[in-house]
C-alpha cells in the first residue's frame, strides 16, 4: 500500500458515502448507522482504516456479554451467575479496492488490541466476531471458533458468532 | 438512551449486547477457557504485525 494506513475511530466528518465492500448491508451500516450508534447513542465504536482520508475498511465493536439460559439451583448456590464479558466485533468490512492488501488484518489486529486493553482495564474474557459466511474461514485462521447453542442475541442476517478467548491473544 | 436507540434504529443496525447460550454450551465454553487454546500461528504473526 503506497500511503500509510491509519486506524482510528470514525469521525463525524468522514466521508462514508463512497465506501463499498461488495456487501450492501455493510455499506449501508457504515453510511447510515455507524455514526448514530457511536455519536448519538454511544453504543459502539467504529474503527476505520484510512489512507489519504479515504476509508478502506471498518470494524464496529461494542462491549457485550455471554450468558447462560439458566443457572441450576445447586450451581446458583455455589457460583455467582456472572455473564462473561466480551468485546463484540459486530461489523467488519474492507473496501473492494483494498481487499487482499492487509487492511482486514490491520483492522483485526487493532480490534484484538482493544480487547487486550479492555481486559486490563475493565475485564474482557473474549472476542465475539459476528462472521458472515465469507468471513468464517478468515476468522478460523486466527483461532475463532463458532459459538454453539446460541439461543438469543444473534445479529440481523444471522451471521455466525465466533469466539476467541482473550487469553489466547499474544499480548 | 438505549431505549431510544432500540426505537430509532432498524434491526439491521442494532447490536444486541447479550448473547445467550444453552446451558450445556455455556458450561463447555467456560470449561474451554480454563485452559485457553494456544494462539494459532496466523494469530501470532498477526499480533507481531506480519
Coordinates of N, CA and C in Angstrom, one line a residue:
Chain A
X1 N 0.9 -1.2 0.0 CA 0.0 0.0 0.0 C 0.9 1.2 0.0
X2 N 0.6 2.1 -0.9 CA 1.5 3.3 -1.1 C 1.5 4.2 0.0
X3 N 0.3 4.7 0.4 CA 0.2 5.6 1.6 C 0.1 4.9 2.9
X4 N 0.5 5.5 3.9 CA 0.4 4.9 5.2 C -1.0 4.6 5.7
X5 N -1.3 3.5 6.2 CA -2.6 3.1 6.7 C -2.7 3.5 8.1
X6 N -3.8 4.2 8.4 CA -4.0 4.7 9.8 C -5.3 4.1 10.3
X7 N -5.3 3.6 11.5 CA -6.6 3.0 12.1 C -6.9 3.9 13.2
X8 N -8.2 4.4 13.2 CA -8.6 5.4 14.2 C -10.1 5.3 14.3
X9 N -10.7 5.8 15.4 CA -12.2 5.9 15.5 C -12.8 6.7 14.4
X10 N -13.9 6.3 14.0 CA -14.7 7.1 13.0 C -14.9 8.5 13.5
X11 N -14.8 9.5 12.6 CA -15.1 10.9 12.9 C -16.4 11.3 12.1
X12 N -17.1 12.2 12.7 CA -18.3 12.7 12.1 C -18.1 13.2 10.7
X13 N -17.0 13.8 10.4 CA -16.8 14.4 9.1 C -16.3 13.4 8.1
X14 N -16.0 12.1 8.5 CA -15.5 11.2 7.5 C -16.6 10.9 6.4
X15 N -16.1 10.9 5.2 CA -17.0 10.5 4.0 C -17.2 9.0 4.0
X16 N -18.4 8.6 4.3 CA -18.7 7.2 4.3 C -19.6 6.8 3.1
X17 N -20.0 7.8 2.3 CA -20.9 7.5 1.2 C -20.3 6.8 0.1
X18 N -19.0 6.9 -0.1 CA -18.4 6.2 -1.3 C -17.8 4.9 -1.0
X19 N -17.9 4.5 0.3 CA -17.3 3.2 0.7 C -18.2 2.0 0.1
X20 N -17.5 1.1 -0.4 CA -18.2 -0.1 -0.9 C -17.3 -1.4 -0.7
X21 N -17.9 -2.3 0.0 CA -17.1 -3.6 0.3 C -17.7 -4.8 -0.5
X22 N -18.7 -4.5 -1.3 CA -19.3 -5.6 -2.0 C -20.5 -6.2 -1.3
X23 N -20.8 -5.8 -0.1 CA -21.9 -6.3 0.7 C -22.8 -5.1 1.1
X24 N -23.9 -5.0 0.4 CA -24.8 -3.8 0.6 C -25.1 -3.5 2.0
X25 N -25.4 -4.5 2.8 CA -25.8 -4.3 4.2 C -24.7 -3.6 5.0
X26 N -23.5 -4.0 4.8 CA -22.3 -3.4 5.5 C -22.1 -2.0 5.0
X27 N -22.2 -1.8 3.7 CA -22.0 -0.4 3.2 C -23.1 0.5 3.8
X28 N -24.3 0.0 3.9 CA -25.4 0.8 4.4 C -25.2 1.1 5.9
X29 N -24.7 0.0 6.6 CA -24.4 0.2 8.0 C -23.4 1.4 8.2
X30 N -22.3 1.3 7.5 CA -21.3 2.3 7.7 C -21.8 3.7 7.3
X31 N -22.6 3.8 6.2 CA -23.0 5.1 5.8 C -24.1 5.7 6.7
X32 N -25.0 4.9 7.1 CA -26.2 5.4 7.8 C -26.2 5.2 9.3
X33 N -25.6 4.1 9.8 CA -25.9 3.8 11.2 C -24.7 3.8 12.1
X34 N -23.5 3.6 11.5 CA -22.3 3.6 12.4 C -22.1 4.9 13.2
X35 N -22.4 6.0 12.5 CA -22.3 7.3 13.2 C -23.3 7.5 14.3
X36 N -24.6 7.1 14.0 CA -25.6 7.2 15.0 C -25.3 6.3 16.3
X37 N -24.9 5.1 16.0 CA -24.5 4.2 17.1 C -23.4 4.8 18.0
X38 N -22.4 5.4 17.3 CA -21.3 5.9 18.0 C -21.5 7.3 18.6
X39 N -22.0 8.3 17.8 CA -22.0 9.7 18.2 C -23.3 10.0 19.0
X40 N -24.4 9.4 18.6 CA -25.7 9.8 19.2 C -26.0 8.9 20.4
X41 N -25.8 7.6 20.2 CA -26.2 6.7 21.3 C -25.1 6.2 22.1
X42 N -23.9 6.2 21.7 CA -22.7 5.7 22.5 C -22.8 4.2 22.7
X43 N -23.3 3.5 21.7 CA -23.5 2.1 21.9 C -22.3 1.3 21.3
X44 N -21.6 1.9 20.4 CA -20.5 1.1 19.8 C -19.5 2.1 19.3
X45 N -18.3 1.6 18.9 CA -17.3 2.5 18.3 C -16.9 1.8 17.0
X46 N -16.8 2.6 15.9 CA -16.4 2.0 14.6 C -15.0 2.5 14.4
X47 N -14.1 1.6 14.2 CA -12.7 2.0 13.8 C -12.6 1.9 12.3
X48 N -11.9 2.9 11.7 CA -11.8 2.9 10.3 C -10.3 2.9 9.9
X49 N -10.0 2.2 8.8 CA -8.7 2.1 8.3 C -8.7 3.1 7.1
X50 N -7.9 4.2 7.3 CA -7.9 5.2 6.3 C -6.5 5.5 5.7
X51 N -6.5 5.9 4.5 CA -5.3 6.4 3.9 C -5.7 7.5 3.0
X52 N -5.0 8.6 3.2 CA -5.3 9.9 2.4 C -6.8 10.2 2.6
X53 N -7.3 10.1 3.9 CA -8.6 10.4 4.2 C -9.7 9.6 3.6
X54 N -9.3 8.5 2.9 CA -10.3 7.6 2.3 C -10.4 6.4 3.2
X55 N -11.7 6.0 3.4 CA -11.9 4.8 4.3 C -11.7 3.6 3.4
X56 N -10.8 2.7 3.9 CA -10.6 1.5 3.1 C -11.1 0.2 3.9
X57 N -11.5 0.4 5.1 CA -12.1 -0.7 5.9 C -12.7 -0.1 7.2
X58 N -13.5 -1.0 7.8 CA -14.0 -0.5 9.1 C -14.4 -1.8 10.0
X59 N -14.4 -1.5 11.3 CA -14.7 -2.6 12.2 C -15.5 -1.9 13.3
X60 N -16.7 -2.4 13.6 CA -17.5 -1.9 14.7 C -17.5 -2.8 15.9
X61 N -17.2 -2.2 17.0 CA -17.1 -3.1 18.2 C -18.0 -2.4 19.3
X62 N -18.4 -3.3 20.2 CA -19.1 -2.8 21.4 C -18.9 -3.8 22.5
X63 N -19.1 -3.4 23.8 CA -19.0 -4.4 24.9 C -20.2 -5.3 24.9
X64 N -20.1 -6.5 25.3 CA -21.2 -7.4 25.3 C -21.0 -8.4 26.4
X65 N -21.9 -9.4 26.5 CA -21.7 -10.4 27.5 C -22.4 -11.7 27.0
X66 N -21.7 -12.8 27.3 CA -22.3 -14.1 27.0 C -23.0 -14.7 28.3
X67 N -24.2 -15.1 28.2 CA -24.9 -15.5 29.4 C -25.5 -16.9 29.2
X68 N -25.8 -17.5 30.3 CA -26.4 -18.9 30.3 C -27.9 -18.7 30.3
X69 N -28.6 -19.6 29.7 CA -30.1 -19.5 29.7 C -30.6 -19.5 31.1
X70 N -30.1 -20.5 31.9 CA -30.4 -20.5 33.3 C -29.3 -21.2 34.1
X71 N -29.3 -20.9 35.4 CA -28.3 -21.5 36.3 C -29.0 -22.5 37.2
X72 N -28.5 -23.8 37.2 CA -29.1 -24.8 38.0 C -29.0 -24.4 39.5
X73 N -30.0 -24.8 40.3 CA -30.1 -24.3 41.7 C -28.9 -24.7 42.5
X74 N -28.3 -25.9 42.2 CA -27.1 -26.3 43.0 C -25.9 -25.3 42.7
X75 N -25.8 -25.1 41.4 CA -24.7 -24.2 41.0 C -24.9 -22.8 41.4
X76 N -26.2 -22.4 41.5 CA -26.5 -21.0 41.9 C -26.1 -20.7 43.3
X77 N -26.1 -21.8 44.1 CA -25.7 -21.6 45.5 C -24.2 -21.5 45.6
X78 N -23.5 -22.1 44.7 CA -22.0 -22.1 44.7 C -21.4 -21.0 43.9
X79 N -22.0 -20.7 42.8 CA -21.4 -19.7 41.9 C -22.3 -18.5 41.6
X80 N -21.7 -17.4 41.5 CA -22.5 -16.3 41.0 C -22.8 -16.5 39.5
X81 N -23.9 -16.1 39.1 CA -24.3 -16.3 37.7 C -23.8 -15.2 36.8
X82 N -22.5 -15.0 36.9 CA -21.9 -14.0 36.1 C -22.0 -14.2 34.6
X83 N -22.4 -13.2 33.9 CA -22.2 -13.3 32.5 C -20.7 -13.1 32.1
X84 N -20.3 -13.6 31.0 CA -18.9 -13.5 30.6 C -18.7 -12.2 29.8
X85 N -17.9 -11.3 30.2 CA -17.7 -10.0 29.5 C -16.9 -10.2 28.2
X86 N -17.4 -9.7 27.1 CA -16.7 -9.9 25.9 C -16.7 -8.6 25.1
X87 N -15.8 -8.5 24.1 CA -15.9 -7.4 23.1 C -16.5 -8.0 21.9
X88 N -17.5 -7.4 21.4 CA -18.2 -7.9 20.2 C -17.8 -7.2 18.9
X89 N -17.3 -7.9 18.0 CA -16.9 -7.4 16.7 C -18.1 -7.6 15.8
X90 N -18.9 -6.6 15.7 CA -20.2 -6.8 15.1 C -20.3 -6.5 13.6
X91 N -19.5 -5.6 13.2 CA -19.4 -5.3 11.7 C -18.0 -5.2 11.3
X92 N -17.7 -5.7 10.1 CA -16.3 -5.7 9.6 C -16.4 -5.7 8.1
X93 N -15.8 -4.7 7.5 CA -15.8 -4.7 6.0 C -14.5 -4.0 5.5
X94 N -14.1 -4.5 4.3 CA -12.9 -4.0 3.6 C -13.3 -3.5 2.2
X95 N -13.0 -2.3 1.8 CA -13.4 -1.8 0.5 C -12.9 -2.8 -0.6
X96 N -13.7 -2.9 -1.6 CA -13.3 -3.8 -2.7 C -12.0 -3.4 -3.3
X97 N -11.7 -2.1 -3.4 CA -10.5 -1.7 -4.0 C -9.2 -2.0 -3.1
X98 N -9.5 -2.4 -1.8 CA -8.3 -2.6 -0.9 C -8.2 -4.0 -0.4
X99 N -9.1 -4.9 -1.0 CA -9.1 -6.3 -0.5 C -7.8 -7.0 -0.9
X100 N -7.3 -7.8 0.0 CA -6.0 -8.5 -0.3 C -4.8 -7.7 -0.1
X101 N -4.9 -6.5 0.6 CA -3.8 -5.7 0.8 C -3.4 -5.5 2.3
X102 N -4.0 -6.4 3.1 CA -3.7 -6.4 4.5 C -4.5 -5.4 5.4
X103 N -5.5 -4.8 4.8 CA -6.4 -3.9 5.6 C -7.2 -4.6 6.6
X104 N -7.8 -5.8 6.2 CA -8.5 -6.6 7.2 C -7.7 -7.0 8.3
X105 N -6.5 -7.5 8.0 CA -5.6 -7.9 9.1 C -5.2 -6.8 10.0
X106 N -5.0 -5.6 9.5 CA -4.6 -4.4 10.3 C -5.8 -4.1 11.2
X107 N -7.0 -4.1 10.7 CA -8.2 -3.8 11.5 C -8.4 -4.9 12.6
X108 N -8.2 -6.2 12.2 CA -8.4 -7.2 13.2 C -7.3 -7.1 14.3
X109 N -6.1 -6.8 14.0 CA -5.0 -6.6 15.0 C -5.4 -5.5 15.9
X110 N -5.9 -4.4 15.4 CA -6.3 -3.3 16.2 C -7.4 -3.7 17.2
X111 N -8.4 -4.4 16.6 CA -9.6 -4.8 17.5 C -9.1 -5.7 18.6
X112 N -8.2 -6.7 18.3 CA -7.7 -7.6 19.3 C -6.9 -6.8 20.4
X113 N -6.2 -5.7 19.9 CA -5.5 -4.9 20.9 C -6.5 -4.1 21.8
X114 N -7.6 -3.7 21.2 CA -8.7 -3.1 22.1 C -9.2 -4.1 23.1
X115 N -9.3 -5.4 22.7 CA -9.8 -6.4 23.6 C -8.8 -6.6 24.8
X116 N -7.5 -6.6 24.4 CA -6.5 -6.7 25.5 C -6.5 -5.6 26.4
X117 N -6.7 -4.4 25.9 CA -6.7 -3.2 26.7 C -8.0 -3.2 27.6
X118 N -9.1 -3.7 27.1 CA -10.3 -3.8 27.8 C -10.1 -4.9 29.0
X119 N -9.5 -5.9 28.6 CA -9.2 -7.0 29.7 C -8.5 -6.4 30.8
X120 N -7.5 -5.5 30.5 CA -6.6 -5.0 31.6 C -7.4 -3.9 32.4
X121 N -8.3 -3.2 31.7 CA -8.9 -2.0 32.3 C -10.3 -2.3 32.9
X122 N -11.0 -3.2 32.3 CA -12.4 -3.4 32.8 C -12.9 -4.8 32.8
X123 N -12.1 -5.7 32.2 CA -12.4 -7.1 32.2 C -13.0 -7.5 30.8
X124 N -12.4 -8.5 30.2 CA -12.9 -9.0 28.9 C -12.3 -10.4 28.7
X125 N -13.2 -11.3 28.6 CA -12.7 -12.7 28.5 C -12.6 -13.2 27.1
X126 N -13.2 -12.5 26.2 CA -13.1 -13.0 24.8 C -13.6 -12.0 23.8
X127 N -13.4 -12.3 22.5 CA -13.9 -11.5 21.4 C -14.9 -12.4 20.7
X128 N -16.1 -11.8 20.4 CA -17.1 -12.5 19.6 C -17.2 -11.8 18.3
X129 N -16.8 -12.4 17.2 CA -16.9 -11.9 15.9 C -18.1 -12.4 15.2
X130 N -19.0 -11.6 14.7 CA -20.2 -12.0 14.0 C -19.8 -12.1 12.5
X131 N -19.5 -13.3 12.2 CA -18.8 -13.5 10.9 C -19.9 -13.9 9.8
X132 N -19.9 -13.1 8.7 CA -20.7 -13.5 7.6 C -20.1 -14.7 6.9
X133 N -20.8 -15.5 6.1 CA -20.3 -16.7 5.6 C -18.9 -16.7 4.9
X134 N -18.7 -15.6 4.2 CA -17.3 -15.5 3.6 C -16.2 -15.0 4.5
X135 N -16.6 -14.8 5.8 CA -15.6 -14.3 6.7 C -15.3 -15.4 7.8
X136 N -16.0 -16.5 7.7 CA -15.8 -17.6 8.6 C -14.4 -18.2 8.5
X137 N -13.9 -18.5 7.3 CA -12.6 -19.1 7.2 C -11.5 -18.1 7.6
X138 N -11.7 -16.8 7.3 CA -10.7 -15.8 7.8 C -10.7 -15.8 9.3
X139 N -11.8 -15.9 10.0 CA -11.9 -15.9 11.4 C -11.2 -17.1 12.0
X140 N -11.5 -18.3 11.4 CA -11.0 -19.5 11.9 C -9.5 -19.5 11.9
X141 N -8.9 -18.9 10.9 CA -7.4 -18.8 10.7 C -6.8 -18.2 12.0
X142 N -7.5 -17.3 12.6 CA -6.9 -16.7 13.8 C -7.4 -17.3 15.1
X143 N -8.1 -18.4 15.0 CA -8.4 -19.1 16.2 C -9.9 -19.0 16.7
X144 N -10.7 -18.2 16.0 CA -12.1 -18.0 16.4 C -12.8 -19.3 16.1
X145 N -13.7 -19.7 17.0 CA -14.5 -20.9 16.8 C -15.9 -20.6 17.0
X146 N -16.8 -21.2 16.2 CA -18.2 -20.9 16.3 C -18.8 -21.1 17.7
X147 N -19.6 -20.2 18.2 CA -20.3 -20.4 19.5 C -21.4 -21.4 19.2
X148 N -21.5 -22.4 20.1 CA -22.5 -23.4 20.0 C -23.7 -23.0 20.8
X149 N -24.9 -23.4 20.5 CA -26.0 -23.3 21.3 C -26.5 -21.9 21.6
X150 N -26.4 -21.0 20.6 CA -26.8 -19.7 20.8 C -28.4 -19.6 20.7
X151 N -29.0 -19.1 21.7 CA -30.5 -19.1 21.7 C -31.0 -17.6 21.5
X152 N -30.2 -16.6 21.8 CA -30.6 -15.2 21.6 C -29.4 -14.4 21.4
X153 N -29.6 -13.2 20.8 CA -28.5 -12.3 20.6 C -27.8 -12.3 19.3
X154 N -28.3 -13.1 18.3 CA -27.6 -13.0 17.0 C -28.0 -11.7 16.3
X155 N -27.1 -11.3 15.4 CA -27.3 -10.1 14.7 C -28.3 -10.4 13.5
X156 N -28.9 -9.3 13.0 CA -29.7 -9.3 11.9 C -29.0 -10.0 10.7
X157 N -29.6 -10.9 10.0 CA -29.0 -11.6 8.9 C -28.3 -12.9 9.4
X158 N -28.3 -13.0 10.7 CA -27.8 -14.2 11.4 C -26.4 -14.7 10.9
X159 N -25.4 -13.8 11.0 CA -24.0 -14.2 10.8 C -23.6 -15.2 11.9
X160 N -22.5 -15.9 11.8 CA -22.1 -16.9 12.8 C -21.3 -16.2 13.9
X161 N -21.8 -16.3 15.1 CA -21.0 -15.7 16.2 C -19.8 -16.6 16.5
X162 N -18.6 -16.1 16.4 CA -17.4 -16.9 16.6 C -16.6 -16.3 17.8
X163 N -16.0 -17.2 18.6 CA -15.4 -16.8 19.9 C -13.9 -17.0 19.9
X164 N -13.2 -16.0 20.4 CA -11.7 -16.2 20.7 C -11.4 -15.7 22.1
X165 N -10.8 -16.5 22.9 CA -10.5 -16.1 24.3 C -9.4 -15.1 24.3
X166 N -9.6 -14.1 25.1 CA -8.5 -13.0 25.1 C -7.2 -13.7 25.7
X167 N -7.3 -14.7 26.5 CA -6.1 -15.4 27.0 C -5.3 -16.0 25.9
X168 N -5.9 -16.2 24.7 CA -5.2 -16.8 23.6 C -4.6 -15.8 22.7
X169 N -4.8 -14.5 23.0 CA -4.2 -13.5 22.2 C -2.9 -13.1 22.7
X170 N -1.8 -13.2 21.9 CA -0.5 -12.8 22.4 C -0.5 -11.3 22.7
X171 N 0.0 -11.0 23.9 CA 0.0 -9.6 24.3 C 1.1 -8.8 23.8
Chain B
X1 N -31.5 6.3 26.8 CA -30.8 6.4 25.5 C -30.8 5.1 24.8
X2 N -30.7 4.0 25.6 CA -30.7 2.7 24.9 C -32.1 2.4 24.3
X3 N -33.1 2.7 25.0 CA -34.5 2.5 24.5 C -34.8 3.4 23.3
X4 N -34.2 4.6 23.3 CA -34.4 5.4 22.1 C -33.7 4.8 20.9
X5 N -32.5 4.3 21.2 CA -31.8 3.6 20.1 C -32.6 2.4 19.6
X6 N -33.2 1.7 20.5 CA -33.9 0.5 20.1 C -35.1 0.9 19.2
X7 N -35.7 2.0 19.6 CA -36.9 2.5 18.8 C -36.5 3.1 17.5
X8 N -35.3 3.8 17.5 CA -34.9 4.5 16.3 C -34.2 3.7 15.2
X9 N -33.4 2.8 15.7 CA -32.5 2.0 14.8 C -33.3 0.8 14.2
X10 N -33.1 0.6 12.9 CA -33.7 -0.7 12.4 C -33.0 -1.9 12.9
X11 N -33.6 -3.0 12.8 CA -32.9 -4.3 13.3 C -31.5 -4.4 12.7
X12 N -31.4 -4.1 11.4 CA -30.1 -4.3 10.8 C -29.0 -3.5 11.4
X13 N -29.3 -2.4 12.1 CA -28.3 -1.5 12.7 C -28.1 -1.7 14.1
X14 N -28.9 -2.6 14.7 CA -28.8 -2.8 16.2 C -27.9 -4.0 16.5
X15 N -27.1 -3.8 17.6 CA -26.2 -4.8 18.0 C -26.6 -5.2 19.4
X16 N -27.2 -6.4 19.6 CA -27.6 -6.8 21.0 C -26.4 -7.0 21.8
X17 N -26.4 -6.6 23.0 CA -25.2 -6.7 23.9 C -25.1 -8.1 24.5
X18 N -26.3 -8.8 24.6 CA -26.3 -10.1 25.3 C -26.4 -11.2 24.2
X19 N -25.5 -12.2 24.5 CA -25.6 -13.4 23.7 C -25.9 -14.5 24.7
X20 N -27.0 -15.2 24.4 CA -27.5 -16.2 25.4 C -27.2 -17.6 24.8
X21 N -26.6 -18.5 25.6 CA -26.2 -19.8 25.2 C -27.0 -20.8 26.0
X22 N -27.3 -22.0 25.3 CA -27.9 -23.1 26.1 C -26.9 -23.4 27.2
X23 N -27.5 -23.9 28.3 CA -26.7 -24.2 29.5 C -25.5 -25.0 29.2
X24 N -25.7 -26.1 28.5 CA -24.6 -27.0 28.2 C -23.5 -26.3 27.4
X25 N -23.9 -25.5 26.4 CA -22.9 -24.8 25.6 C -22.1 -23.8 26.4
X26 N -22.9 -23.1 27.3 CA -22.2 -22.1 28.1 C -21.2 -22.8 29.0
X27 N -21.6 -23.9 29.6 CA -20.7 -24.6 30.5 C -19.4 -25.1 29.8
X28 N -19.6 -25.6 28.6 CA -18.5 -26.0 27.8 C -17.5 -24.9 27.4
X29 N -18.1 -23.7 27.2 CA -17.3 -22.5 26.9 C -16.5 -22.1 28.1
X30 N -17.1 -22.1 29.2 CA -16.4 -21.8 30.5 C -15.3 -22.8 30.7
X31 N -15.6 -24.0 30.5 CA -14.5 -25.0 30.7 C -13.4 -24.9 29.7
X32 N -13.7 -24.5 28.5 CA -12.6 -24.3 27.5 C -11.7 -23.2 27.8
X33 N -12.3 -22.2 28.6 CA -11.5 -21.0 28.9 C -10.6 -21.3 30.1
X34 N -10.8 -22.4 30.9 CA -10.0 -22.7 32.0 C -8.5 -22.9 31.5
X35 N -8.4 -23.5 30.3 CA -7.1 -23.6 29.6 C -7.3 -23.1 28.2
X36 N -7.1 -21.8 28.0 CA -7.3 -21.2 26.7 C -6.4 -21.9 25.7
X37 N -7.0 -22.1 24.5 CA -6.1 -22.7 23.4 C -4.9 -21.8 23.1
X38 N -3.8 -22.4 22.7 CA -2.7 -21.7 22.2 C -3.1 -20.9 21.0
X39 N -2.5 -19.7 20.8 CA -2.8 -19.0 19.6 C -2.4 -19.7 18.3
X40 N -3.1 -19.6 17.3 CA -2.7 -20.1 16.0 C -1.5 -19.4 15.5
X41 N -0.8 -20.0 14.6 CA 0.4 -19.4 14.0 C 0.0 -18.1 13.4
X42 N -1.1 -18.1 12.7 CA -1.6 -16.9 12.0 C -1.8 -15.8 13.0
X43 N -2.4 -16.1 14.2 CA -2.7 -15.1 15.2 C -1.4 -14.5 15.7
X44 N -0.4 -15.4 16.0 CA 0.9 -14.9 16.5 C 1.5 -14.0 15.5
X45 N 1.5 -14.3 14.2 CA 2.1 -13.5 13.2 C 1.3 -12.2 13.0
X46 N 0.0 -12.3 13.1 CA -0.8 -11.1 13.1 C -0.5 -10.1 14.1
X47 N -0.4 -10.6 15.4 CA -0.1 -9.7 16.5 C 1.3 -9.2 16.5
X48 N 2.2 -9.9 15.8 CA 3.6 -9.3 15.6 C 3.6 -8.3 14.5
X49 N 2.5 -8.1 13.8 CA 2.5 -7.1 12.7 C 2.9 -7.6 11.4
X50 N 3.0 -9.0 11.3 CA 3.5 -9.5 10.0 C 2.3 -9.7 9.0

